[in-house]
GROMACS .gro file of C-alpha atoms in nm:
model
  318
    1UNK     CA    1  -0.237   3.292   1.333
    2UNK     CA    2   0.008   3.179   1.597
    3UNK     CA    3  -0.100   2.820   1.666
    4UNK     CA    4   0.024   2.547   1.899
    5UNK     CA    5  -0.073   2.186   1.827
    6UNK     CA    6  -0.063   1.982   2.149
    7UNK     CA    7  -0.005   1.616   2.070
    8UNK     CA    8   0.250   1.484   1.821
    9UNK     CA    9   0.077   1.167   1.708
   10UNK     CA   10  -0.027   1.106   1.349
   11UNK     CA   11  -0.321   1.348   1.345
   12UNK     CA   12  -0.140   1.621   1.538
   13UNK     CA   13   0.154   1.593   1.299
   14UNK     CA   14  -0.067   1.604   0.989
   15UNK     CA   15  -0.264   1.898   1.124
   16UNK     CA   16   0.054   2.090   1.204
   17UNK     CA   17   0.159   2.033   0.841
   18UNK     CA   18  -0.181   2.158   0.721
   19UNK     CA   19  -0.159   2.472   0.938
   20UNK     CA   20   0.193   2.554   0.820
   21UNK     CA   21   0.086   2.509   0.458
   22UNK     CA   22  -0.186   2.769   0.520
   23UNK     CA   23   0.081   3.014   0.635
   24UNK     CA   24   0.021   2.997   1.008
   25UNK     CA   25   0.305   3.023   1.261
   26UNK     CA   26   0.283   2.666   1.388
   27UNK     CA   27   0.440   2.488   1.686
   28UNK     CA   28   0.406   2.119   1.770
   29UNK     CA   29   0.408   2.035   2.141
   30UNK     CA   30   0.513   1.686   2.256
   31UNK     CA   31   0.475   1.513   2.591
   32UNK     CA   32   0.813   1.337   2.561
   33UNK     CA   33   1.128   1.558   2.558
   34UNK     CA   34   1.318   1.302   2.348
   35UNK     CA   35   1.040   1.302   2.092
   36UNK     CA   36   1.041   1.682   2.076
   37UNK     CA   37   1.419   1.689   2.040
   38UNK     CA   38   1.412   1.439   1.754
   39UNK     CA   39   1.154   1.643   1.561
   40UNK     CA   40   1.345   1.967   1.619
   41UNK     CA   41   1.674   1.815   1.503
   42UNK     CA   42   1.551   1.624   1.198
   43UNK     CA   43   1.252   1.827   1.082
   44UNK     CA   44   1.046   1.508   1.079
   45UNK     CA   45   0.844   1.304   1.327
   46UNK     CA   46   1.033   0.974   1.359
   47UNK     CA   47   0.743   0.797   1.533
   48UNK     CA   48   0.448   0.907   1.319
   49UNK     CA   49   0.433   1.006   0.951
   50UNK     CA   50   0.813   1.012   0.922
   51UNK     CA   51   0.800   1.113   0.554
   52UNK     CA   52   0.617   1.440   0.638
   53UNK     CA   53   0.844   1.745   0.649
   54UNK     CA   54   0.815   1.957   0.963
   55UNK     CA   55   1.113   2.188   0.901
   56UNK     CA   56   0.889   2.496   0.915
   57UNK     CA   57   0.715   2.374   1.234
   58UNK     CA   58   0.872   2.449   1.574
   59UNK     CA   59   0.885   2.148   1.807
   60UNK     CA   60   0.916   2.146   2.185
   61UNK     CA   61   0.770   1.989   2.496
   62UNK     CA   62   0.425   2.098   2.610
   63UNK     CA   63   0.581   2.288   2.901
   64UNK     CA   64   0.814   2.482   2.669
   65UNK     CA   65   0.565   2.553   2.388
   66UNK     CA   66   0.442   2.914   2.343
   67UNK     CA   67   0.090   2.823   2.448
   68UNK     CA   68   0.027   3.135   2.657
   69UNK     CA   69   0.091   3.360   2.354
   70UNK     CA   70  -0.097   3.144   2.102
   71UNK     CA   71  -0.406   3.266   1.919
   72UNK     CA   72  -0.533   2.908   1.887
   73UNK     CA   73  -0.446   2.584   2.069
   74UNK     CA   74  -0.521   2.263   1.881
   75UNK     CA   75  -0.552   1.955   2.104
   76UNK     CA   76  -0.481   1.618   1.945
   77UNK     CA   77  -0.428   1.382   2.239
   78UNK     CA   78  -0.603   1.054   2.334
   79UNK     CA   79  -0.945   1.093   2.497
   80UNK     CA   80  -0.816   0.956   2.828
   81UNK     CA   81  -0.569   1.248   2.851
   82UNK     CA   82  -0.783   1.525   2.704
   83UNK     CA   83  -0.930   1.662   3.027
   84UNK     CA   84  -0.599   1.668   3.209
   85UNK     CA   85  -0.427   1.840   2.916
   86UNK     CA   86  -0.682   2.116   2.861
   87UNK     CA   87  -0.709   2.194   3.231
   88UNK     CA   88  -0.333   2.253   3.244
   89UNK     CA   89  -0.312   2.480   2.939
   90UNK     CA   90  -0.207   2.839   3.019
   91UNK     CA   91  -0.365   3.144   2.857
   92UNK     CA   92  -0.715   3.199   2.724
   93UNK     CA   93  -0.680   3.114   2.355
   94UNK     CA   94  -0.965   2.919   2.193
   95UNK     CA   95  -0.933   2.540   2.186
   96UNK     CA   96  -0.984   2.337   1.869
   97UNK     CA   97  -1.028   1.971   1.964
   98UNK     CA   98  -0.930   1.697   1.719
   99UNK     CA   99  -0.980   1.401   1.954
  100UNK     CA  100  -1.258   1.159   1.862
  101UNK     CA  101  -1.395   1.000   2.177
  102UNK     CA  102  -1.560   1.059   2.512
  103UNK     CA  103  -1.405   1.113   2.853
  104UNK     CA  104  -1.358   0.757   2.986
  105UNK     CA  105  -1.389   0.868   3.348
  106UNK     CA  106  -1.721   1.052   3.321
  107UNK     CA  107  -1.869   0.969   2.979
  108UNK     CA  108  -1.885   1.342   2.903
  109UNK     CA  109  -1.826   1.494   2.561
  110UNK     CA  110  -1.472   1.628   2.546
  111UNK     CA  111  -1.570   1.987   2.469
  112UNK     CA  112  -1.750   2.004   2.803
  113UNK     CA  113  -1.415   1.958   2.978
  114UNK     CA  114  -1.289   2.291   2.841
  115UNK     CA  115  -1.361   2.569   3.090
  116UNK     CA  116  -1.359   2.949   3.062
  117UNK     CA  117  -1.246   2.970   2.701
  118UNK     CA  118  -1.408   2.924   2.358
  119UNK     CA  119  -1.401   2.572   2.217
  120UNK     CA  120  -1.462   2.414   1.878
  121UNK     CA  121  -1.417   2.061   1.743
  122UNK     CA  122  -1.310   1.942   1.400
  123UNK     CA  123  -1.426   1.609   1.266
  124UNK     CA  124  -1.492   1.420   0.945
  125UNK     CA  125  -1.335   1.156   0.717
  126UNK     CA  126  -0.978   1.275   0.770
  127UNK     CA  127  -0.708   1.010   0.787
  128UNK     CA  128  -0.381   1.171   0.887
  129UNK     CA  129  -0.175   0.995   0.620
  130UNK     CA  130  -0.381   1.144   0.338
  131UNK     CA  131  -0.413   1.491   0.487
  132UNK     CA  132  -0.037   1.507   0.541
  133UNK     CA  133   0.015   1.408   0.177
  134UNK     CA  134  -0.207   1.695   0.061
  135UNK     CA  135  -0.479   1.471  -0.081
  136UNK     CA  136  -0.827   1.630  -0.105
  137UNK     CA  137  -1.037   1.604   0.211
  138UNK     CA  138  -1.332   1.773   0.379
  139UNK     CA  139  -1.422   1.828   0.745
  140UNK     CA  140  -1.670   2.006   0.969
  141UNK     CA  141  -1.605   2.248   1.253
  142UNK     CA  142  -1.867   2.262   1.526
  143UNK     CA  143  -1.892   2.517   1.804
  144UNK     CA  144  -2.150   2.698   2.011
  145UNK     CA  145  -1.952   3.010   1.918
  146UNK     CA  146  -2.053   3.068   1.556
  147UNK     CA  147  -1.803   3.350   1.508
  148UNK     CA  148  -1.517   3.122   1.617
  149UNK     CA  149  -1.634   2.840   1.387
  150UNK     CA  150  -1.652   3.070   1.084
  151UNK     CA  151  -1.312   3.224   1.161
  152UNK     CA  152  -1.151   2.881   1.185
  153UNK     CA  153  -1.325   2.773   0.867
  154UNK     CA  154  -1.166   3.066   0.683
  155UNK     CA  155  -0.824   3.003   0.836
  156UNK     CA  156  -0.817   2.631   0.753
  157UNK     CA  157  -0.992   2.598   0.417
  158UNK     CA  158  -0.764   2.543   0.119
  159UNK     CA  159  -0.772   2.378  -0.223
  160UNK     CA  160  -0.696   2.044  -0.057
  161UNK     CA  161  -0.889   2.078   0.271
  162UNK     CA  162  -1.247   2.204   0.256
  163UNK     CA  163  -1.412   2.295   0.587
  164UNK     CA  164  -1.785   2.326   0.657
  165UNK     CA  165  -1.946   2.478   0.967
  166UNK     CA  166  -2.195   2.270   1.164
  167UNK     CA  167  -2.372   2.426   1.466
  168UNK     CA  168  -2.448   2.084   1.618
  169UNK     CA  169  -2.160   2.041   1.861
  170UNK     CA  170  -2.332   1.755   2.044
  171UNK     CA  171  -2.399   1.559   1.726
  172UNK     CA  172  -2.053   1.604   1.580
  173UNK     CA  173  -1.885   1.484   1.900
  174UNK     CA  174  -2.115   1.183   1.938
  175UNK     CA  175  -2.055   1.084   1.575
  176UNK     CA  176  -1.680   1.104   1.626
  177UNK     CA  177  -1.697   0.876   1.929
  178UNK     CA  178  -1.957   0.624   1.813
  179UNK     CA  179  -1.815   0.558   1.466
  180UNK     CA  180  -1.500   0.408   1.617
  181UNK     CA  181  -1.707   0.144   1.797
  182UNK     CA  182  -1.893   0.052   1.478
  183UNK     CA  183  -1.557   0.031   1.300
  184UNK     CA  184  -1.440  -0.231   1.551
  185UNK     CA  185  -1.742  -0.442   1.455
  186UNK     CA  186  -1.679  -0.381   1.083
  187UNK     CA  187  -1.324  -0.503   1.129
  188UNK     CA  188  -1.464  -0.814   1.291
  189UNK     CA  189  -1.667  -0.878   0.977
  190UNK     CA  190  -1.346  -0.849   0.775
  191UNK     CA  191  -1.159  -1.081   1.009
  192UNK     CA  192  -1.427  -1.349   0.984
  193UNK     CA  193  -1.457  -1.299   0.607
  194UNK     CA  194  -1.833  -1.260   0.627
  195UNK     CA  195  -1.851  -1.064   0.303
  196UNK     CA  196  -1.943  -0.722   0.171
  197UNK     CA  197  -2.317  -0.772   0.217
  198UNK     CA  198  -2.273  -0.834   0.588
  199UNK     CA  199  -2.034  -0.540   0.625
  200UNK     CA  200  -2.263  -0.298   0.441
  201UNK     CA  201  -2.557  -0.411   0.655
  202UNK     CA  202  -2.360  -0.365   0.976
  203UNK     CA  203  -2.237  -0.017   0.878
  204UNK     CA  204  -2.588   0.091   0.779
  205UNK     CA  205  -2.740  -0.034   1.103
  206UNK     CA  206  -2.447   0.124   1.284
  207UNK     CA  207  -2.541   0.461   1.140
  208UNK     CA  208  -2.898   0.408   1.262
  209UNK     CA  209  -2.758   0.327   1.607
  210UNK     CA  210  -2.547   0.644   1.606
  211UNK     CA  211  -2.846   0.855   1.505
  212UNK     CA  212  -3.059   0.697   1.780
  213UNK     CA  213  -2.797   0.798   2.034
  214UNK     CA  214  -2.782   1.149   1.891
  215UNK     CA  215  -3.158   1.193   1.903
  216UNK     CA  216  -3.163   1.089   2.268
  217UNK     CA  217  -2.896   1.352   2.341
  218UNK     CA  218  -3.067   1.634   2.150
  219UNK     CA  219  -2.847   1.630   1.839
  220UNK     CA  220  -2.965   1.712   1.488
  221UNK     CA  221  -3.046   1.414   1.266
  222UNK     CA  222  -2.887   1.589   0.966
  223UNK     CA  223  -2.548   1.567   1.134
  224UNK     CA  224  -2.548   1.189   1.115
  225UNK     CA  225  -2.601   1.198   0.737
  226UNK     CA  226  -2.311   1.440   0.691
  227UNK     CA  227  -1.933   1.436   0.700
  228UNK     CA  228  -1.904   1.383   1.077
  229UNK     CA  229  -2.153   1.096   1.065
  230UNK     CA  230  -2.187   0.891   0.748
  231UNK     CA  231  -1.866   1.028   0.596
  232UNK     CA  232  -1.640   0.946   0.887
  233UNK     CA  233  -1.816   0.615   0.951
  234UNK     CA  234  -1.760   0.495   0.593
  235UNK     CA  235  -1.391   0.578   0.578
  236UNK     CA  236  -1.323   0.439   0.927
  237UNK     CA  237  -1.496   0.109   0.847
  238UNK     CA  238  -1.344   0.056   0.501
  239UNK     CA  239  -0.999   0.215   0.487
  240UNK     CA  240  -0.673   0.027   0.536
  241UNK     CA  241  -0.563   0.324   0.752
  242UNK     CA  242  -0.842   0.267   1.008
  243UNK     CA  243  -0.696   0.165   1.346
  244UNK     CA  244  -1.034   0.063   1.486
  245UNK     CA  245  -1.124  -0.143   1.180
  246UNK     CA  246  -0.784  -0.311   1.193
  247UNK     CA  247  -0.818  -0.381   1.566
  248UNK     CA  248  -1.154  -0.548   1.509
  249UNK     CA  249  -1.003  -0.757   1.232
  250UNK     CA  250  -0.715  -0.871   1.453
  251UNK     CA  251  -0.949  -0.955   1.742
  252UNK     CA  252  -1.163  -1.162   1.504
  253UNK     CA  253  -0.850  -1.352   1.402
  254UNK     CA  254  -0.781  -1.449   1.763
  255UNK     CA  255  -0.585  -1.163   1.923
  256UNK     CA  256  -0.685  -1.016   2.256
  257UNK     CA  257  -0.788  -0.646   2.250
  258UNK     CA  258  -0.465  -0.554   2.431
  259UNK     CA  259  -0.251  -0.747   2.183
  260UNK     CA  260  -0.438  -0.593   1.889
  261UNK     CA  261  -0.371  -0.243   2.021
  262UNK     CA  262  -0.005  -0.330   2.076
  263UNK     CA  263   0.023  -0.466   1.723
  264UNK     CA  264  -0.119  -0.142   1.581
  265UNK     CA  265   0.111   0.066   1.800
  266UNK     CA  266  -0.121   0.364   1.833
  267UNK     CA  267  -0.428   0.452   2.039
  268UNK     CA  268  -0.742   0.261   1.934
  269UNK     CA  269  -1.013   0.490   2.069
  270UNK     CA  270  -1.301   0.249   2.011
  271UNK     CA  271  -1.168   0.008   2.272
  272UNK     CA  272  -1.215   0.262   2.550
  273UNK     CA  273  -1.520   0.433   2.399
  274UNK     CA  274  -1.736   0.120   2.365
  275UNK     CA  275  -1.804   0.066   2.739
  276UNK     CA  276  -1.855   0.441   2.789
  277UNK     CA  277  -2.117   0.450   2.513
  278UNK     CA  278  -2.283   0.139   2.651
  279UNK     CA  279  -2.310   0.298   2.996
  280UNK     CA  280  -2.453   0.613   2.836
  281UNK     CA  281  -2.716   0.410   2.648
  282UNK     CA  282  -2.819   0.244   2.974
  283UNK     CA  283  -2.866   0.582   3.140
  284UNK     CA  284  -3.065   0.710   2.840
  285UNK     CA  285  -3.275   0.394   2.814
  286UNK     CA  286  -3.196   0.328   2.446
  287UNK     CA  287  -3.080   0.018   2.259
  288UNK     CA  288  -2.736   0.016   2.094
  289UNK     CA  289  -2.710  -0.354   1.996
  290UNK     CA  290  -2.386  -0.327   1.797
  291UNK     CA  291  -2.216  -0.128   2.072
  292UNK     CA  292  -2.340  -0.376   2.331
  293UNK     CA  293  -2.210  -0.659   2.115
  294UNK     CA  294  -1.866  -0.499   2.087
  295UNK     CA  295  -1.854  -0.467   2.465
  296UNK     CA  296  -1.938  -0.836   2.498
  297UNK     CA  297  -1.658  -0.923   2.256
  298UNK     CA  298  -1.416  -0.716   2.461
  299UNK     CA  299  -1.532  -0.913   2.767
  300UNK     CA  300  -1.462  -1.248   2.603
  301UNK     CA  301  -1.764  -1.343   2.388
  302UNK     CA  302  -1.672  -1.508   2.057
  303UNK     CA  303  -1.752  -1.321   1.738
  304UNK     CA  304  -1.942  -1.623   1.610
  305UNK     CA  305  -2.176  -1.601   1.909
  306UNK     CA  306  -2.218  -1.228   1.854
  307UNK     CA  307  -2.310  -1.274   1.488
  308UNK     CA  308  -2.571  -1.532   1.587
  309UNK     CA  309  -2.718  -1.303   1.852
  310UNK     CA  310  -2.741  -1.003   1.616
  311UNK     CA  311  -2.888  -1.202   1.330
  312UNK     CA  312  -3.132  -1.371   1.567
  313UNK     CA  313  -3.279  -1.052   1.705
  314UNK     CA  314  -3.657  -1.011   1.681
  315UNK     CA  315  -3.758  -0.890   1.331
  316UNK     CA  316  -3.862  -0.525   1.324
  317UNK     CA  317  -3.923  -0.238   1.085
  318UNK     CA  318  -3.642  -0.031   0.943
   0.00000   0.00000   0.00000
C-alpha cells in the first residue's frame, strides 16, 4: 500500500518503521518543516526514537505529503489536534487512528470526528520503543467496516506484530482513553511507595471502572478483558516507558501536572482525558471513583487525602 503517517512523534515514527518493514510505500508527515527536513536529511527522527532508521521512509510536512494519493492515512497526533487534522486531510483514503484519547472539546470518541470516509482504530499494549525495535507485540484493529479491518489486519500482521480484529469500536476507543487515567493513579502509587499490593488493587479496580464506563456506552464486556483493555492497562501502569505512569509518579513526588508533563517532554494524554471522562460519567450517571480522584489531584488535592478517601469508601461487593 501507499501509506502516509501523519504525526512524527514516537508512535508515528515506530509505526512508519513497522509499515516500511512490511513492504509498504511509507511517508511520514510532520507539522514542523524543520523537523521534516531533519528526518529527510539524516534518515532518523532526532526528536523521537533517534536510533530508529527511517532511510526508506519519505519525510515531509503535512502540506507536502502525498496524502491525496494515499491508499491509507494513519493519524498519530495528540487527541487535542485529532479533529482539526482529520478534517483538513485531502482525498478519501481510509483513516487508521492511533491516538488514545477523547476529543477534549466535546468528549466524543475520536473516530466520530472522521467524516465521509472509512475509519478504523488500532490499540493495544504497544509501546513505540519496543515496536520500533522489532520486539514481539500484539494489537487489535476495530472498525464498523469489517472488510477494512480485515484488510488492515492482513497488511500489518508480521512475525513481530500480531493483529486481531475486534468489532467493538466503542469499547476499544474507551479502553484506550480510560487506561491512561488509571495509569496516572498507578504512577501515584509508585511515587508514594505504597507497594505492589496497593498497585495491583488499584489496577484491578481501574479495569472494573473502565468496564463500567463501557457498559454504559454500549460496548462489549469482552473488549475490556482483551488487548485493548486489560493488556494495554497492564503495560501502561507497569512499564518504565509509560508516560502517564511516570507523570503520576512525578506528581506524587511533588511536581505540578504541568511540570511533570514538561519533564517527560511528550504529550501525557491522561492529563487532558481525566476531566473529559469525569464529565462523561456525570452525564451517564455512573461512578468512576479513581477517575474522579485523579481529577481532584489535578485540581490540587494531596495524594494522601485521595488514598484516604478511596480506602474509606463504603464497603461493597466485588
